[in-house]
Amino acid sequence: MQIATSLFYDRAAASMSSLGAKTDQLQTQISTGTRLSAPSSDSAAYQRLAGLKRDTVNDKAYVANLGTAESILKQGDTSLSAITDQLQSATELVTQAKTGTLNAANRKAIGEQIAGIVATLTNLANAKDARGQALFGGGDGAPAVAVDGTYALAAKPVSAIPIGDGQSVQANETAARIFTVGGTTKADGSIEGGTNTLAMLSAIAAVLQSDDFTAGSLGTSLADLGAAADQVSTVQASLGARAVRVDLETTRLTDVAADREATRSGLEDTDLTTTVVELQKTMTILSATQASFSKLSALSLFDYLR
């Protein structure tokens, strides 16, 4: 059988070129730590990686939203605890005033203290959250504003924060829900009717500072204060349940991120041990091919005639 000289050289060149390219590829995989250099390397893996990266970006946004929701819920819980403390103080003061044993000066002093509690509650209602927005407000502006002796409470429900695909959480409540006892919840989530806690406390303060005060003037004030405290506790319990949900979702996303990273690593990262062994094997074959080519290309007819 005869083999053309050009065919011999072409085959040798193609073989060594292929081995050289494979060597370069393996060295690149080792140096970069990535086994995929282009979509053509593994189209299925590249498509899967694109989906994983898209999910990772989405979850990062959700994790940030969960952090915001957690911060607002904690601030809301702290503020509601402070509101409860203020209502408890008001209850103690009214109980003291209802005994009828105080002189006018002491009674009026208690009235001033309760007026101070109203001011404190208004400030708590008007607090800002970490985003600089009204903590207990909605789309109505400031949640509790004194206007001519009355108190306007934000009633429009606040927007929910997205925390997952098709999931969201309402991180705070409106001042109307916190400071309104009774009333009817309308279709749009606002509250109609009921007793305004701030207005009720303001009325108690005015009664205590009146010169015409009698023990019966306080009427159902203690019962009203008890109902107001119960309403705040109800809202606080609701926020607590949402905080638990946020914690669970945060944990879930952390676990999902770990699983996704493991999957990504299996698809994209270089297996150093296997790749180094493959590189050594390829270099050995390349060296043997080069040596064989050198030996065969050096032969001539005179070598056979010796």
Short mmCIF file of C-alpha atoms in Angstrom, two decimals, residues 38-274:
data_model
loop_
_atom_site.label_atom_id
_atom_site.label_comp_id
_atom_site.label_asym_id
_atom_site.label_seq_id
_atom_site.Cartn_x
_atom_site.Cartn_y
_atom_site.Cartn_z
CA ALA A 38 -18.86 29.15 25.03
CA PRO A 39 -22.44 27.99 24.50
CA SER A 40 -21.17 25.47 21.98
CA SER A 41 -19.22 23.74 24.78
CA ASP A 42 -22.47 22.35 26.20
CA SER A 43 -25.64 23.99 24.91
CA ALA A 44 -27.92 22.19 27.39
CA ALA A 45 -25.76 23.22 30.35
CA TYR A 46 -25.59 26.81 29.09
CA GLN A 47 -29.37 26.98 28.84
CA ARG A 48 -29.72 25.59 32.34
CA LEU A 49 -27.16 28.07 33.69
CA ALA A 50 -29.05 30.97 32.10
CA GLY A 51 -32.18 29.91 33.98
CA LEU A 52 -30.25 29.56 37.25
CA LYS A 53 -28.71 33.04 36.86
CA ARG A 54 -32.13 34.54 36.13
CA ASP A 55 -33.60 32.90 39.24
CA THR A 56 -30.64 34.11 41.31
CA VAL A 57 -31.18 37.72 40.21
CA ASN A 58 -34.89 37.50 41.01
CA ASP A 59 -34.24 36.00 44.44
CA LYS A 60 -31.70 38.71 45.27
CA ALA A 61 -34.46 41.27 44.76
CA TYR A 62 -36.82 39.23 46.93
CA VAL A 63 -34.16 38.88 49.65
CA ALA A 64 -33.72 42.67 49.65
CA ASN A 65 -37.50 43.10 49.93
CA LEU A 66 -37.60 40.60 52.79
CA GLY A 67 -34.94 42.62 54.60
CA THR A 68 -37.00 45.77 54.14
CA ALA A 69 -40.16 44.02 55.33
CA GLU A 70 -38.36 42.61 58.38
CA SER A 71 -37.03 46.05 59.31
CA ILE A 72 -40.46 47.69 59.00
CA LEU A 73 -42.19 44.89 60.93
CA LYS A 74 -39.67 45.19 63.78
CA GLN A 75 -40.08 48.95 63.90
CA GLY A 76 -43.86 48.55 63.84
CA ASP A 77 -43.74 46.03 66.67
CA THR A 78 -41.56 48.35 68.77
CA SER A 79 -43.86 51.30 68.14
CA LEU A 80 -46.98 49.29 68.99
CA SER A 81 -45.36 48.18 72.25
CA ALA A 82 -44.71 51.84 73.05
CA ILE A 83 -48.34 52.68 72.21
CA THR A 84 -49.52 49.91 74.53
CA ASP A 85 -47.33 51.32 77.33
CA GLN A 86 -48.83 54.77 76.82
CA LEU A 87 -52.39 53.39 76.94
CA GLN A 88 -51.52 51.51 80.12
CA SER A 89 -50.24 54.73 81.67
CA ALA A 90 -53.46 56.49 80.66
CA THR A 91 -55.51 53.68 82.21
CA GLU A 92 -53.65 54.02 85.51
CA LEU A 93 -54.15 57.80 85.51
CA VAL A 94 -57.89 57.54 84.76
CA THR A 95 -58.29 54.91 87.47
CA GLN A 96 -56.65 57.30 89.90
CA ALA A 97 -58.87 60.19 88.78
CA LYS A 98 -62.09 58.17 89.05
CA THR A 99 -61.63 57.67 92.80
CA GLY A 100 -62.92 61.20 93.33
CA THR A 101 -60.41 61.83 96.14
CA LEU A 102 -58.15 64.18 94.18
CA ASN A 103 -58.29 67.92 94.56
CA ALA A 104 -58.84 70.08 91.49
CA ALA A 105 -55.15 70.86 91.00
CA ASN A 106 -54.11 67.20 91.05
CA ARG A 107 -56.97 66.22 88.78
CA LYS A 108 -56.05 68.89 86.25
CA ALA A 109 -52.43 67.73 86.44
CA ILE A 110 -53.58 64.24 85.50
CA GLY A 111 -55.53 65.78 82.62
CA GLU A 112 -52.33 67.46 81.42
CA GLN A 113 -50.49 64.15 81.65
CA ILE A 114 -53.12 62.46 79.52
CA ALA A 115 -52.92 65.31 77.01
CA GLY A 116 -49.17 64.64 76.91
CA ILE A 117 -49.91 60.95 76.25
CA VAL A 118 -52.10 61.99 73.32
CA ALA A 119 -49.21 64.04 71.91
CA THR A 120 -46.84 61.08 72.37
CA LEU A 121 -49.26 58.72 70.63
CA THR A 122 -49.63 61.19 67.76
CA ASN A 123 -45.85 61.32 67.36
CA LEU A 124 -45.67 57.51 67.39
CA ALA A 125 -48.42 57.36 64.78
CA ASN A 126 -46.53 59.85 62.61
CA ALA A 127 -43.20 57.94 62.82
CA LYS A 128 -41.22 57.27 59.65
CA ASP A 129 -39.95 53.85 58.63
CA ALA A 130 -36.51 52.93 57.27
CA ARG A 131 -37.59 54.09 53.81
CA GLY A 132 -38.58 57.53 55.09
CA GLN A 133 -42.27 56.78 54.62
CA ALA A 134 -45.02 57.04 57.23
CA LEU A 135 -44.78 53.86 59.33
CA PHE A 136 -48.53 53.69 59.93
CA GLY A 137 -49.64 55.65 56.90
CA GLY A 138 -51.13 54.69 53.57
CA GLY A 139 -51.74 56.82 50.55
CA ASP A 140 -53.39 59.54 52.64
CA GLY A 141 -50.24 61.34 53.80
CA ALA A 142 -49.49 61.67 57.50
CA PRO A 143 -51.36 59.00 59.49
CA ALA A 144 -52.45 61.04 62.51
CA VAL A 145 -52.67 64.80 62.32
CA ALA A 146 -54.31 67.10 64.83
CA VAL A 147 -56.69 69.44 63.00
CA ASP A 148 -58.87 71.80 65.04
CA GLY A 149 -59.04 69.41 67.96
CA THR A 150 -59.81 66.36 65.77
CA TYR A 151 -57.56 63.55 64.59
CA ALA A 152 -57.53 62.38 60.96
CA LEU A 153 -56.22 58.81 60.69
CA ALA A 154 -54.82 57.34 57.48
CA ALA A 155 -57.23 54.64 56.39
CA LYS A 156 -56.07 53.65 52.90
CA PRO A 157 -54.40 50.21 53.09
CA VAL A 158 -50.65 50.27 52.58
CA SER A 159 -49.04 48.56 49.59
CA ALA A 160 -47.74 45.02 50.05
CA ILE A 161 -44.07 44.18 49.48
CA PRO A 162 -43.30 41.38 46.95
CA ILE A 163 -41.31 38.59 48.63
CA GLY A 164 -41.56 35.80 46.05
CA ASP A 165 -43.27 34.65 42.88
CA GLY A 166 -46.90 35.57 43.44
CA GLN A 167 -46.23 36.28 47.14
CA SER A 168 -46.28 39.56 49.05
CA VAL A 169 -46.54 40.77 52.62
CA GLN A 170 -48.07 43.90 54.12
CA ALA A 171 -45.29 45.07 56.41
CA ASN A 172 -47.24 47.68 58.36
CA GLU A 173 -50.74 48.80 59.27
CA THR A 174 -52.68 52.00 58.94
CA ALA A 175 -53.20 54.35 61.84
CA ALA A 176 -56.95 53.91 61.37
CA ARG A 177 -56.75 50.20 62.15
CA ILE A 178 -54.53 50.81 65.18
CA PHE A 179 -56.42 53.74 66.67
CA THR A 180 -60.01 52.87 65.71
CA VAL A 181 -62.08 50.65 67.99
CA GLY A 182 -65.07 49.04 66.32
CA GLY A 183 -66.21 50.41 63.00
CA THR A 184 -66.82 48.62 59.73
CA THR A 185 -64.13 47.56 57.29
CA LYS A 186 -65.15 48.64 53.80
CA ALA A 187 -64.46 46.83 50.51
CA ASP A 188 -61.36 48.97 49.86
CA GLY A 189 -59.91 48.04 53.27
CA SER A 190 -60.60 51.39 54.94
CA ILE A 191 -62.55 51.64 58.20
CA GLU A 192 -65.83 53.46 58.60
CA GLY A 193 -67.22 54.55 61.97
CA GLY A 194 -65.88 53.34 65.30
CA THR A 195 -64.19 55.20 68.14
CA ASN A 196 -61.03 57.22 67.47
CA THR A 197 -58.64 56.41 70.35
CA LEU A 198 -56.78 59.72 70.07
CA ALA A 199 -60.00 61.72 70.10
CA MET A 200 -61.27 59.64 73.04
CA LEU A 201 -58.13 60.31 75.07
CA SER A 202 -58.22 63.99 74.16
CA ALA A 203 -61.81 64.16 75.44
CA ILE A 204 -60.78 62.50 78.72
CA ALA A 205 -57.98 65.05 79.16
CA ALA A 206 -60.46 67.89 78.56
CA VAL A 207 -62.93 66.45 81.08
CA LEU A 208 -60.24 66.15 83.75
CA GLN A 209 -59.16 69.75 83.23
CA SER A 210 -62.72 71.08 83.35
CA ASP A 211 -63.90 73.07 86.35
CA ASP A 212 -67.24 71.24 86.14
CA PHE A 213 -65.67 67.79 86.63
CA THR A 214 -67.54 65.08 88.51
CA ALA A 215 -66.52 61.46 89.02
CA GLY A 216 -69.29 60.41 86.66
CA SER A 217 -67.88 62.60 83.90
CA LEU A 218 -65.37 59.86 83.00
CA GLY A 219 -68.24 57.49 82.22
CA THR A 220 -66.99 54.46 80.27
CA SER A 221 -63.45 55.79 79.88
CA LEU A 222 -61.78 52.73 81.47
CA ALA A 223 -63.74 50.34 79.24
CA ASP A 224 -62.87 52.49 76.22
CA LEU A 225 -59.19 52.43 77.13
CA GLY A 226 -59.31 48.66 77.58
CA ALA A 227 -60.89 48.24 74.14
CA ALA A 228 -58.26 50.55 72.64
CA ALA A 229 -55.45 48.49 74.18
CA ASP A 230 -57.03 45.28 72.91
CA GLN A 231 -57.19 46.71 69.39
CA VAL A 232 -53.47 47.57 69.47
CA SER A 233 -52.69 44.06 70.74
CA THR A 234 -54.69 42.56 67.87
CA VAL A 235 -52.73 44.56 65.29
CA GLN A 236 -49.44 43.71 66.98
CA ALA A 237 -50.28 39.99 66.90
CA SER A 238 -51.05 40.29 63.20
CA LEU A 239 -47.69 41.94 62.54
CA GLY A 240 -46.00 39.19 64.56
CA ALA A 241 -47.56 36.51 62.36
CA ARG A 242 -46.28 38.32 59.27
CA ALA A 243 -42.81 38.56 60.80
CA VAL A 244 -42.79 34.77 61.24
CA ARG A 245 -43.77 34.36 57.60
CA VAL A 246 -40.94 36.70 56.54
CA ASP A 247 -38.45 34.67 58.60
CA LEU A 248 -39.65 31.42 57.02
CA GLU A 249 -39.41 32.83 53.51
CA THR A 250 -35.93 34.21 54.20
CA THR A 251 -34.80 30.76 55.39
CA ARG A 252 -36.37 29.12 52.34
CA LEU A 253 -34.61 31.46 49.92
CA THR A 254 -31.29 30.85 51.71
CA ASP A 255 -31.73 27.08 51.28
CA VAL A 256 -32.78 27.48 47.66
CA ALA A 257 -29.74 29.66 46.97
CA ALA A 258 -27.44 26.98 48.42
CA ASP A 259 -29.05 24.26 46.28
CA ARG A 260 -28.90 26.47 43.20
CA GLU A 261 -25.21 27.19 43.77
CA ALA A 262 -24.48 23.47 44.08
CA THR A 263 -26.28 22.86 40.78
CA ARG A 264 -24.45 25.73 39.09
CA SER A 265 -21.11 24.48 40.32
CA GLY A 266 -21.79 21.01 38.95
CA LEU A 267 -22.64 22.44 35.54
CA GLU A 268 -20.03 25.18 35.24
CA ASP A 269 -17.08 24.68 37.56
CA THR A 270 -13.99 22.69 36.60
CA ASP A 271 -13.34 19.38 38.34
CA LEU A 272 -9.64 20.05 38.96
CA THR A 273 -8.63 16.46 39.73
CA THR A 274 -10.29 14.98 36.65
#
